[in-house]
XYZ file of C-alpha atoms in Angstrom:
600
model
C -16.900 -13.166 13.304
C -13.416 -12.472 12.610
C -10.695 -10.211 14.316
C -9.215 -7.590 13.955
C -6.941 -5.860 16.920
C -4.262 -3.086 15.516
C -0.442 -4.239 16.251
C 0.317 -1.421 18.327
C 3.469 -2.845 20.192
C 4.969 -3.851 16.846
C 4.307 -0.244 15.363
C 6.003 1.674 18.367
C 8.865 -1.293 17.853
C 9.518 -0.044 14.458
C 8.743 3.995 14.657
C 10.797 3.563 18.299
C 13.666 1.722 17.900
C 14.280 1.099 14.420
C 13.569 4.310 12.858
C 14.136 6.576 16.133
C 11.864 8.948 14.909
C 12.068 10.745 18.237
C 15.726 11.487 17.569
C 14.310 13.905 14.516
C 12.524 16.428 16.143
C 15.022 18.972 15.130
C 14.380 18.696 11.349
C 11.581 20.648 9.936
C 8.237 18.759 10.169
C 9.400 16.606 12.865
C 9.216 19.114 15.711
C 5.444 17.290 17.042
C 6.993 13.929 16.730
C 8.269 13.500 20.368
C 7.815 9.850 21.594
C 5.015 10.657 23.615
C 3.229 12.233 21.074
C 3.759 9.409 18.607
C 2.962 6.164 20.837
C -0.269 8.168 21.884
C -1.215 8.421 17.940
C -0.024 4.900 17.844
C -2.338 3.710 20.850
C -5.591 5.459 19.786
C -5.013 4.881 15.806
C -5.612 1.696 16.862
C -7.808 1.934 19.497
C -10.005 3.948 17.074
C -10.212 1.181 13.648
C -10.195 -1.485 16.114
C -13.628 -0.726 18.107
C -15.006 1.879 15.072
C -13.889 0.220 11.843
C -12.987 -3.079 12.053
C -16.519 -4.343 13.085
C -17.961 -2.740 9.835
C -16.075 -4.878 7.742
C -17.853 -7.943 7.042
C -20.757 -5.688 7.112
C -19.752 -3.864 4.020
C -19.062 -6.778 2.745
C -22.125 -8.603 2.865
C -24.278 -5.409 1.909
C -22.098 -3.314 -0.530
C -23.233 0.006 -2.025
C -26.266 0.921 -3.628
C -27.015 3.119 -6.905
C -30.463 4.682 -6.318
C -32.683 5.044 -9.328
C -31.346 8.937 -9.133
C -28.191 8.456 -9.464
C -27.154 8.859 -5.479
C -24.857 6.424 -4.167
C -25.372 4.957 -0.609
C -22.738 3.193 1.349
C -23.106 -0.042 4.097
C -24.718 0.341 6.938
C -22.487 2.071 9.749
C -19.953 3.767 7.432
C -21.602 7.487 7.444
C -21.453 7.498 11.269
C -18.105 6.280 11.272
C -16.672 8.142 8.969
C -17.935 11.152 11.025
C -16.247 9.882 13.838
C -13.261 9.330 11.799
C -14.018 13.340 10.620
C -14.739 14.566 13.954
C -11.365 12.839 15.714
C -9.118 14.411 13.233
C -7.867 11.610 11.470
C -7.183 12.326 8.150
C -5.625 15.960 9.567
C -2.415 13.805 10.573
C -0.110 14.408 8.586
C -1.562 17.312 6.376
C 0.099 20.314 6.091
C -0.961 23.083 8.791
C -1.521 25.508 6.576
C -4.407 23.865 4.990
C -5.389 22.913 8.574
C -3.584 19.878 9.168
C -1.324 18.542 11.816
C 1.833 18.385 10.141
C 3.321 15.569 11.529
C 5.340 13.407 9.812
C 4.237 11.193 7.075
C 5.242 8.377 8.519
C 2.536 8.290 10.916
C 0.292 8.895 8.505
C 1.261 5.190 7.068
C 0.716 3.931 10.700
C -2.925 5.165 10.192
C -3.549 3.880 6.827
C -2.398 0.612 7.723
C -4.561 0.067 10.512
C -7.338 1.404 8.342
C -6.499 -1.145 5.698
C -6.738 -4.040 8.070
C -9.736 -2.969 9.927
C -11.389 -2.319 7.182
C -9.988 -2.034 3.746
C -12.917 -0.969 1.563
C -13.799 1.981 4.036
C -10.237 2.529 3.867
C -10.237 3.310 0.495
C -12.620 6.660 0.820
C -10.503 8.918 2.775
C -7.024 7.370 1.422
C -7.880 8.223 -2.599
C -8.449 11.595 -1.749
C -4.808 11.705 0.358
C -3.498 11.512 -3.431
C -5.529 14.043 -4.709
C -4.762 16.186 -1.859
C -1.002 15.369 -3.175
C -1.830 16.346 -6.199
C -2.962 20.151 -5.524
C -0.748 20.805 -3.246
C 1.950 20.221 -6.011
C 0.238 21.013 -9.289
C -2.413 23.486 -8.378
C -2.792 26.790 -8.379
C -3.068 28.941 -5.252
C -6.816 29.631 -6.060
C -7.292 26.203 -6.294
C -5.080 24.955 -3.003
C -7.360 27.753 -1.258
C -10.916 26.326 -2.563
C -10.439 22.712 -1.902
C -7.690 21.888 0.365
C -8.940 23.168 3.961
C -12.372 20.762 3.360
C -10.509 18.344 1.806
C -7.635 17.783 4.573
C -10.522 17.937 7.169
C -12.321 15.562 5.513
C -15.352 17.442 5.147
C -15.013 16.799 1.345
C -13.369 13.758 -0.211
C -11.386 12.805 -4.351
C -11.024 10.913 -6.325
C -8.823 9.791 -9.575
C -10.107 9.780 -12.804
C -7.497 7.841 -15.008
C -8.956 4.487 -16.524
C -11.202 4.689 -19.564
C -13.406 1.430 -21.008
C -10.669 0.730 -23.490
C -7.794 1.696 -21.687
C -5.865 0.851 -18.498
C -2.060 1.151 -17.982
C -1.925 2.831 -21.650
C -3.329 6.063 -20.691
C -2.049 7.926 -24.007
C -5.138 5.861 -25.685
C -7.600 7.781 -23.518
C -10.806 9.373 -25.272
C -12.006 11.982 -22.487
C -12.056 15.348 -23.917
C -11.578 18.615 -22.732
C -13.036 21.610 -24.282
C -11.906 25.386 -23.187
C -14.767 27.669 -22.127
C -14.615 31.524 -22.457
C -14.408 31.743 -18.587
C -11.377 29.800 -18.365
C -12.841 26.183 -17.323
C -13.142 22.946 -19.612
C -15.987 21.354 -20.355
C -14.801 17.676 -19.574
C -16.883 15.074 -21.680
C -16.045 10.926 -21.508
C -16.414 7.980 -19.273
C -14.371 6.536 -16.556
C -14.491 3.133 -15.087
C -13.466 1.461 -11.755
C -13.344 4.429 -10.015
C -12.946 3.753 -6.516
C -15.328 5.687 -4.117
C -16.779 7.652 -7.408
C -20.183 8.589 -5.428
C -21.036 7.780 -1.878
C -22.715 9.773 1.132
C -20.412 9.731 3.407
C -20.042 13.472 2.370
C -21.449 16.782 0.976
C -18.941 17.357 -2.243
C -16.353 15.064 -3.399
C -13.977 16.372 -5.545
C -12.824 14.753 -9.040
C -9.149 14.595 -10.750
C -9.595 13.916 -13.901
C -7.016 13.015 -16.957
C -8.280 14.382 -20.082
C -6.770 15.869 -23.747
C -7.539 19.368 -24.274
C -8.324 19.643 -28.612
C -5.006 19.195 -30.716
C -3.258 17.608 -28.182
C -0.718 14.674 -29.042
C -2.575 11.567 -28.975
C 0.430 9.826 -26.924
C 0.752 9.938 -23.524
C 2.401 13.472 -24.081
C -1.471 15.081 -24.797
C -2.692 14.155 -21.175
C -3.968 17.097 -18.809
C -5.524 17.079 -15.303
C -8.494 18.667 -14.559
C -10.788 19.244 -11.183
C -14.182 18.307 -11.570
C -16.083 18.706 -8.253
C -19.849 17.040 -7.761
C -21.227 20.568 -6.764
C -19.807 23.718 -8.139
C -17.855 25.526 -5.303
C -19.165 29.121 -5.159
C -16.800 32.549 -4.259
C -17.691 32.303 -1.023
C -16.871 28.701 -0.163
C -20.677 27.354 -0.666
C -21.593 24.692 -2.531
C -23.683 25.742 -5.904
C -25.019 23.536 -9.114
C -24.732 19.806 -9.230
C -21.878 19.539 -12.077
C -22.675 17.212 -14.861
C -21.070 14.277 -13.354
C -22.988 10.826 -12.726
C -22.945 7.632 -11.896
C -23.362 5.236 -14.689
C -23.569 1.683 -12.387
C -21.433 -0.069 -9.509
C -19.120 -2.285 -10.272
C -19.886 -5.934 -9.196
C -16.870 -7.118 -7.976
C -14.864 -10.216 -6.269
C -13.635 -8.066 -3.211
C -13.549 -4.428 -1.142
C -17.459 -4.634 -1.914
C -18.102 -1.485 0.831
C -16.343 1.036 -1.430
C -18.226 2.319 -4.080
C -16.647 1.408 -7.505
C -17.702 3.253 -10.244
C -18.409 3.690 -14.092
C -18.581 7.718 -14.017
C -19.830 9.618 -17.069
C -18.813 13.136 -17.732
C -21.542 15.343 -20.077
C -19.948 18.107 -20.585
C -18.963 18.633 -16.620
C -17.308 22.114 -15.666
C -13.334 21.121 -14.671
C -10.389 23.666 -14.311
C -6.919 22.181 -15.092
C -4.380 21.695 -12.686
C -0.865 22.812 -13.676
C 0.157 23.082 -17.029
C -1.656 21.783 -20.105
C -0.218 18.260 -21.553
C 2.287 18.018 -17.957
C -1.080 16.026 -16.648
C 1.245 12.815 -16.590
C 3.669 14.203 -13.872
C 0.567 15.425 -11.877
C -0.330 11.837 -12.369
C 2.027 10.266 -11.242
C 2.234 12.228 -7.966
C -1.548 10.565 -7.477
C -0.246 7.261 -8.318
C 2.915 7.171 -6.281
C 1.230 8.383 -3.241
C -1.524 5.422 -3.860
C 1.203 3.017 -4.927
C 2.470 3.104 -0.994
C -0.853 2.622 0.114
C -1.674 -0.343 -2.221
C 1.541 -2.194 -0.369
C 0.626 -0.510 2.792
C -3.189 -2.748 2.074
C -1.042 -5.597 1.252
C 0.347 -5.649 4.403
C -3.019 -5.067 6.312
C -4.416 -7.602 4.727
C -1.922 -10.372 5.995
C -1.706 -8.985 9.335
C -5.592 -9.026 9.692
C -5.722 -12.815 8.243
C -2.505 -13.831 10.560
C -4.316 -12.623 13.701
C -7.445 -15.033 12.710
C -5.132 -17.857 11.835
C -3.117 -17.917 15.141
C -6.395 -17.675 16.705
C -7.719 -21.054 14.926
C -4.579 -22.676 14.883
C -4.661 -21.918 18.860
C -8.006 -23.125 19.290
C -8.434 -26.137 16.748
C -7.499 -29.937 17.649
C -6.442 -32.076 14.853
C -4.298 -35.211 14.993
C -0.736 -35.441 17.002
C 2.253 -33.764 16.783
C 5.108 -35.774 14.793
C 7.345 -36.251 18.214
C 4.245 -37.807 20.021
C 1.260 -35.880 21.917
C 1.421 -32.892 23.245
C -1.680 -32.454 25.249
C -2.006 -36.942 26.166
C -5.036 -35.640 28.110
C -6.402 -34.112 25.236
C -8.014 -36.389 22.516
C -6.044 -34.406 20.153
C -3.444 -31.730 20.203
C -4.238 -28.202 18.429
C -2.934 -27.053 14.699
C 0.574 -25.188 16.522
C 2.078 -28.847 16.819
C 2.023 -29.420 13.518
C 4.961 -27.967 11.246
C 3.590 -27.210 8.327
C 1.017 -25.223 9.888
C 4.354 -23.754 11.733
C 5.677 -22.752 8.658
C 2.439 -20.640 7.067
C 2.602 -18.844 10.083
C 6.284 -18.066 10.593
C 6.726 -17.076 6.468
C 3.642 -14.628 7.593
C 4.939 -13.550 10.592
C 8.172 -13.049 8.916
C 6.733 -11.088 6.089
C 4.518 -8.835 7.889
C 6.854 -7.817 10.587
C 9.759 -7.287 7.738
C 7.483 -5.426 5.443
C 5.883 -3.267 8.402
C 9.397 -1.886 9.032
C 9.997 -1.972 4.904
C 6.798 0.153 4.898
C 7.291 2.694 7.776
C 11.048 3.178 6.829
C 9.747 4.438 3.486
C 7.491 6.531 4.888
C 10.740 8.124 6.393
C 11.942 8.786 3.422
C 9.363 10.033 2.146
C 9.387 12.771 4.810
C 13.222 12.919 4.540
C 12.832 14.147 0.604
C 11.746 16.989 2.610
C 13.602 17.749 5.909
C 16.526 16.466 6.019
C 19.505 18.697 6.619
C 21.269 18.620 3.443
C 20.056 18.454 -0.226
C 22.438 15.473 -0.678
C 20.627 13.692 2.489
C 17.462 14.823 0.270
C 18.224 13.303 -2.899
C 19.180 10.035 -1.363
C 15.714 9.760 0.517
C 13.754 10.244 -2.754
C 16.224 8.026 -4.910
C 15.387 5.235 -2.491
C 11.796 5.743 -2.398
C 11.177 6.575 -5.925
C 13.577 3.164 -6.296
C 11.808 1.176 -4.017
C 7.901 2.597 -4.552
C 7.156 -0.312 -7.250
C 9.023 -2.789 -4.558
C 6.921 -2.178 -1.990
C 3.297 -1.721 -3.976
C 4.235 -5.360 -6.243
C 6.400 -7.579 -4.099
C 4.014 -6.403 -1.147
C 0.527 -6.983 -2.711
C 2.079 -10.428 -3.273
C 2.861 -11.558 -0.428
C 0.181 -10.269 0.844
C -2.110 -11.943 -0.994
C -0.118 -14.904 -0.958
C -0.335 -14.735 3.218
C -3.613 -14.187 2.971
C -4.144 -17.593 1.289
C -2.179 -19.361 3.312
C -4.078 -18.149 6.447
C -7.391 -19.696 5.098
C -5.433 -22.451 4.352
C -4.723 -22.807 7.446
C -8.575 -22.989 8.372
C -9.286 -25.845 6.364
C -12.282 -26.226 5.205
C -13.966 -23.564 7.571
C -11.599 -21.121 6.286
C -14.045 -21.700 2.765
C -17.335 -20.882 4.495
C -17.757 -17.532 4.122
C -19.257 -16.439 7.731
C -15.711 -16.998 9.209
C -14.348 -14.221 7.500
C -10.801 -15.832 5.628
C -12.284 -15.729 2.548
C -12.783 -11.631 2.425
C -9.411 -11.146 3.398
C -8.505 -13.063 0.699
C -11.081 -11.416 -1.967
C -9.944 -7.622 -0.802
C -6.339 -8.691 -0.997
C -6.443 -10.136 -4.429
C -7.844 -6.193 -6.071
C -4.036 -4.971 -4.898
C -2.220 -6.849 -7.282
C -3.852 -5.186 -9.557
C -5.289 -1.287 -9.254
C -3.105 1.631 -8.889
C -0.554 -0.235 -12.167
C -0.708 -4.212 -12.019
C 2.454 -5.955 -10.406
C 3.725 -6.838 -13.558
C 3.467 -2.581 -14.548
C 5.232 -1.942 -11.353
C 8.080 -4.904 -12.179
C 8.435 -2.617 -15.675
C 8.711 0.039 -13.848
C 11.818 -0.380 -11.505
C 13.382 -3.155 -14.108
C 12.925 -0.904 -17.260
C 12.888 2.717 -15.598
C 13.787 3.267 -12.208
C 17.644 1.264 -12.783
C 18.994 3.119 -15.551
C 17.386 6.351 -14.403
C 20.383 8.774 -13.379
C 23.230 6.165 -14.590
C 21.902 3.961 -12.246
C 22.406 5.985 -8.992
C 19.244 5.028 -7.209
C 20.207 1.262 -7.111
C 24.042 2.045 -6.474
C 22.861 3.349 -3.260
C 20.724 0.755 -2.098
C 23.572 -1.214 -2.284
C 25.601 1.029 -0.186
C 23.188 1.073 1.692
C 23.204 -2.718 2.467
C 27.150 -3.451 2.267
C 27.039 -0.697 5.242
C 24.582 -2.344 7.318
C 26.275 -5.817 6.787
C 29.592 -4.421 7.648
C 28.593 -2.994 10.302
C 26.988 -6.486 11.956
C 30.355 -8.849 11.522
C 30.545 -8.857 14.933
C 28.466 -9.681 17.800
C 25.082 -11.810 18.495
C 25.098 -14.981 16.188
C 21.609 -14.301 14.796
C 22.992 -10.715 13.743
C 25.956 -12.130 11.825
C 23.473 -14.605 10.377
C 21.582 -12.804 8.634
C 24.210 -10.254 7.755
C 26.010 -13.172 6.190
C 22.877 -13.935 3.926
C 22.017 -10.539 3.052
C 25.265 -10.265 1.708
C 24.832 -12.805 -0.302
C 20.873 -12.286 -1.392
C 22.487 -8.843 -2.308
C 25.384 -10.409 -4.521
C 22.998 -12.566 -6.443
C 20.623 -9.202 -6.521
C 23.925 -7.072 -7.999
C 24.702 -9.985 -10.304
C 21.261 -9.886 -11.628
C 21.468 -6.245 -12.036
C 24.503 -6.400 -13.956
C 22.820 -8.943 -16.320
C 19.709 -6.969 -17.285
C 23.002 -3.612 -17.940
C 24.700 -6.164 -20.263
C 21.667 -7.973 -22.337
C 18.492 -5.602 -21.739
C 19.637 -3.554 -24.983
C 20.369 -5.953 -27.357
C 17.068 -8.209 -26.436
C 14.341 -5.909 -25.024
C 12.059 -8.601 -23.991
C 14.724 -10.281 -22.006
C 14.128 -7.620 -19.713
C 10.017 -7.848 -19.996
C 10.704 -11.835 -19.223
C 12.749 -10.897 -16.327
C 11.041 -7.856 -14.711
C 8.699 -9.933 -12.255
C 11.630 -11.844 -10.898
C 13.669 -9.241 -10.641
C 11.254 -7.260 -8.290
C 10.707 -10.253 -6.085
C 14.133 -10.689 -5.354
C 14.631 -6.684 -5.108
C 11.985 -7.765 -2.546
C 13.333 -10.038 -1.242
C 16.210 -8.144 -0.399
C 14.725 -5.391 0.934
C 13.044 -7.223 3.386
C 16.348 -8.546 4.444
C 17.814 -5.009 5.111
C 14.966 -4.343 7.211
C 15.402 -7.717 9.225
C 18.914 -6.900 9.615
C 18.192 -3.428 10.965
C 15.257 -5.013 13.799
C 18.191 -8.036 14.506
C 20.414 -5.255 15.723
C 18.343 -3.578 17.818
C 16.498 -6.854 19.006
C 20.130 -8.306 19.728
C 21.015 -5.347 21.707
C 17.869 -4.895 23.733
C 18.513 -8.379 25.497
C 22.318 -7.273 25.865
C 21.115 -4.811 28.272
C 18.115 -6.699 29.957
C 14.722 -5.642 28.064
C 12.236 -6.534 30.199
C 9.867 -7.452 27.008
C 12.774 -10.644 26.308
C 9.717 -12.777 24.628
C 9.421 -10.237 22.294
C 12.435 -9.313 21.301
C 13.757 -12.647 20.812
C 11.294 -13.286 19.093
C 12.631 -10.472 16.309
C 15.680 -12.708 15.977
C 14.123 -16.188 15.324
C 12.010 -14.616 12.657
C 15.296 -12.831 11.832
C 16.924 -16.303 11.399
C 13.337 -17.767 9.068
C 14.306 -15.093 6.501
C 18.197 -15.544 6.528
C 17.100 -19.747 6.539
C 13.934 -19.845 4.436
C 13.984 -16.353 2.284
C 17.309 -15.839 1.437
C 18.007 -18.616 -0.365
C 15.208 -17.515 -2.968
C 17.437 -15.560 -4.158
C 19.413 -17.331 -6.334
C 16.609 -18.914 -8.053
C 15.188 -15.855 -8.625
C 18.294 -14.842 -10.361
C 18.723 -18.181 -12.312
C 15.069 -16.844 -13.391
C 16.152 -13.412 -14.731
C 19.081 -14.702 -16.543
C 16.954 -17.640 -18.464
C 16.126 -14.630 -20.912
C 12.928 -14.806 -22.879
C 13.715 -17.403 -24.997
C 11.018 -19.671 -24.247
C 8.536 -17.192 -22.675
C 8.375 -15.776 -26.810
C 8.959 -18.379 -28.207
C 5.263 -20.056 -29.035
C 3.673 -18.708 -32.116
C 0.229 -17.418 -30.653
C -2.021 -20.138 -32.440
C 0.155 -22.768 -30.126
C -1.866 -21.554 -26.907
C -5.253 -21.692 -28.334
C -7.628 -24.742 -26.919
């Protein structure tokens, strides 16, 4: 049965040293995050997935959910009791605000959470981390009424949402969307159409669940412009807080799927449900997007679960496991064969995952930062530079991180051999729920568009101009000092170069050939990737360098930081030209074939 133990010492690392979150308390929503406070959440976070959760997972696997011939949904065996003791520990309070009954602390640790979720247990995940975005949602788009009907069950977890966006015919292209939405006398919409691969649509985990759904009211544009938002809860929610009628809102089927099997994905029909919109008619796009963003960091938040839960089963296997001799002669001479570790290639799967997950933790957590900082930090200057680096970086970290960790994820089974194939060891889920990132909540390539064809030129370009600064500081800052630090300071500065050079190509030739820039989107978020991941590593090399300066007693582990440090200056870095070489090829060959060329 495979593993699962939450990183704990790598998490208080990062929230500790890196991020000194404890140095924030004075800025509005950061008053609770003391160090105590936040190495306790730490600890039993991952106490809690790793003896509650985790175990569940192959479970849900193996069983899935079940549509009953009325229409109820049941999940895998174990997931209503945990997800009561999920409920009944506070969880999903974290980082909700208190006026709804949450604790208020900082997002940040919220992302903590959700990661260990994700790697314990990624399809149970999925329940109480959809309706995190449709708690966004109200609190920015609904009305009072509204915040004060569903919020306070909603943030206790007593009732959970979902999002209603993709339609049988459409996907990314949500201005082709058919769902209608017809005004009643008593102010509500009747909300008629069918959804698809909606993820935890029905379940019983509990009593009401409450829908967001995108729908066009009659004479609305049919463009993306036409879309509005409605709520459509399973049970009618009474004056008083009760629960009333069932709405008219069912189940069609469960998806059969290749992956994340314990969550409940499904085809939902709408006849003519009762819905209320949220915000203002045809604006449903921006409430949208506050869904999708907030799910977009918790798609890269399950990339990274998913390699960190595969990594911990590899180094177990590659501990264990005796094949052949190392290269430089036996290790182990009394041993009729040495284990996997000996062997570098074997070396080098792990240390690109090792490197990648501990990078992308910090890349991760940091963003959660800002994401808090959009809101308290001291100045509105200190403001708008938090949310131009997250709004920047938000595609980054959903695409570049589903890759990778998908990509770790294979190279974990890998890893395994042949046993990493049979499915009762465990590799192959991780590699089956990783692969569903890549694509839900906008595929990569959408999320490439995104920061290639959006997110640059968006305010002359001032998001990207300051992730620059950004760097150049950092860099400048390390010329001196530990040899590791300077390093990868050296490299970054020149990852970054190739990344500004590439930048300044798409400026010049996106205009004059549009699908130069479609050709060179994917490229250009892995090495925005890339790069990021870089800054991060920089930022842990400092503090890593420094902590064995003055005699950290934990000198494994810290030096540790600046060999994997030194893999991403060494074997990362240098991607970055290639990448660039990539971008600037242009889409002269990827148009070029007329379409009867690819057909068999």
């Amino acid at each position: 049965m495979p593993v699962y133990k939450a990183p704990t010492r790598d998490t208080r690392f990062v929230i500790n040293e890196v991020l000194g979150l404890d140095g924030l308390t004075a800025l509005p929503g950061f008053g609770g995050a003391s160090r105590d406070i936040t190495d306790a959440v730490i600890d039993e976070a991952g106490r809690f997935v790793s003896d509650v959760i985790a175990p569940l997972n192959q479970i849900g696997d193996k069983e899935g959910c079940i549509r009953h011939p009325d229409g109820s949904v049941t999940t895998p065996t174990g997931f209503r009791q945990a997800y009561q003791q999920y409920v009944e520990s506070g969880w999903g309070t974290l980082s909700a605000p208190e006026a709804f009954g949450g604790q208020g602390l900082p997002h940040v640790l919220g992302f903590v959470l959700e990661e260990y979720m994700a790697g314990a247990n990624q399809a149970f995940a999925m329940y109480p981390g959809l309706a995190n975005g449709a708690i966004s949602a109200i609190l920015s788009k609904g009305s009072p009424e509204q915040q004060q009907t569903y919020l306070p069950k909603m943030v206790s977890g007593e009732w959970l949402g979902t999002m209603n966006l993709t339609e049988p015919h459409c996907g990314t292209d949500l201005g082709l969307l058919r769902t209608r939405a017809e005004p009643q006398a008593d102010g509500s919409y009747a909300i008629t159409g069918t959804k698809i691969f909606i993820s935890a649509g029905d379940h019983d985990l509990t009593e009401n669940i409450i829908h967001l759904v995108l729908a066009k009211t009659p004479g609305a544009p049919e463009s993306s412009k036409g879309i509005s938002l409605f709520i459509v809860p399973k049970f009618l929610v009474e004056a008083d807080g009760s629960l009333g009628a069932r709405n008219a809102v069912t189940v069609g089927s469960i998806e059969h799927k290749m992956g994340i099997n314990g969550n409940a994905t499904c085809v939902m029909n709408y006849d003519g449900a009762k819905g209320w919109i949220v915000g203002e008619e045809n604006k449903g796009l921006a409430a949208m997007f506050i869904m999708m963003n907030a799910a977009r960091l918790g798609v890269g938040l399950q990339g990274l679960a998913q390699a960190e839960a595969s990594f911990q089963n590899a180094v177990l296997y590659a501990q264990e496991r005796r094949q052949g001799r190392a290269l430089t002669g036996p290790a182990e001479p009394e041993q009729k064969a040495d284990t996997l570790f000996v062997h570098p290639d074997v070396r080098r799967m792990l240390m690109d995952a090792k490197t990648f997950i501990e990078g992308m933790r910090a890349l991760c957590m940091w963003g959660g930062l800002q994401v808090d900082l959009t809101h308290s930090a001291e100045t509105e200057g200190e403001r708008q530079a938090a949310d131009d680096l997250i709004s920047l970086l938000t595609p980054v970290i959903k695409g570049f991180g589903t890759d990778m960790g998908y990509k770790t994820a294979t190279d974990m089974q890998q890893i395994w051999g042949g046993h990493g194939y049979i499915r009762e060891n465990g590799m192959d889920q991780f590699v089956r729920d990783a692969r569903i990132a890549m694509i839900y909540e906008g595929a990569n390539g959408v999320q490439a568009m995104d920061l290639a064809g959006r997110k640059l030129a968006l305010n002359g370009g001032r998001a990207v101009q300051l992730l620059f600064k950004v760097i150049d500081e950092e860099c400048a800052s390390a010329a001196d000092g530990d040899p590791t630090v300077a390093l990868v300071a050296e490299k970054l500065a020149k990852a970054t170069g190739q990344l500004k050079a590439a930048t300044m190509w798409f400026l010049q030739n996106a205009m004059a050939d549009r699908n130069a820039l479609g050709a060179g989107a994917y490229a250009y978020m892995t090495l925005t990737g890339v790069v990021s991941l870089g800054l991060m590593w920089l930022k842990v090399a400092k503090v890593a360098a420094a902590a064995l300066a003055t005699g950290a007693e934990d000198k494994l582990f810290y030096e540790a930081k600046l060999t994997c440090a030194k893999h991403w200056a060494l074997r990362f870095a240098p991607q970055a030209g290639a990448l660039r070489h990539e971008i600037e090829a242009g889409a002269g060959t990827v148009m070029a074939l007329p379409v009867e060329a690819f057909a068999a």
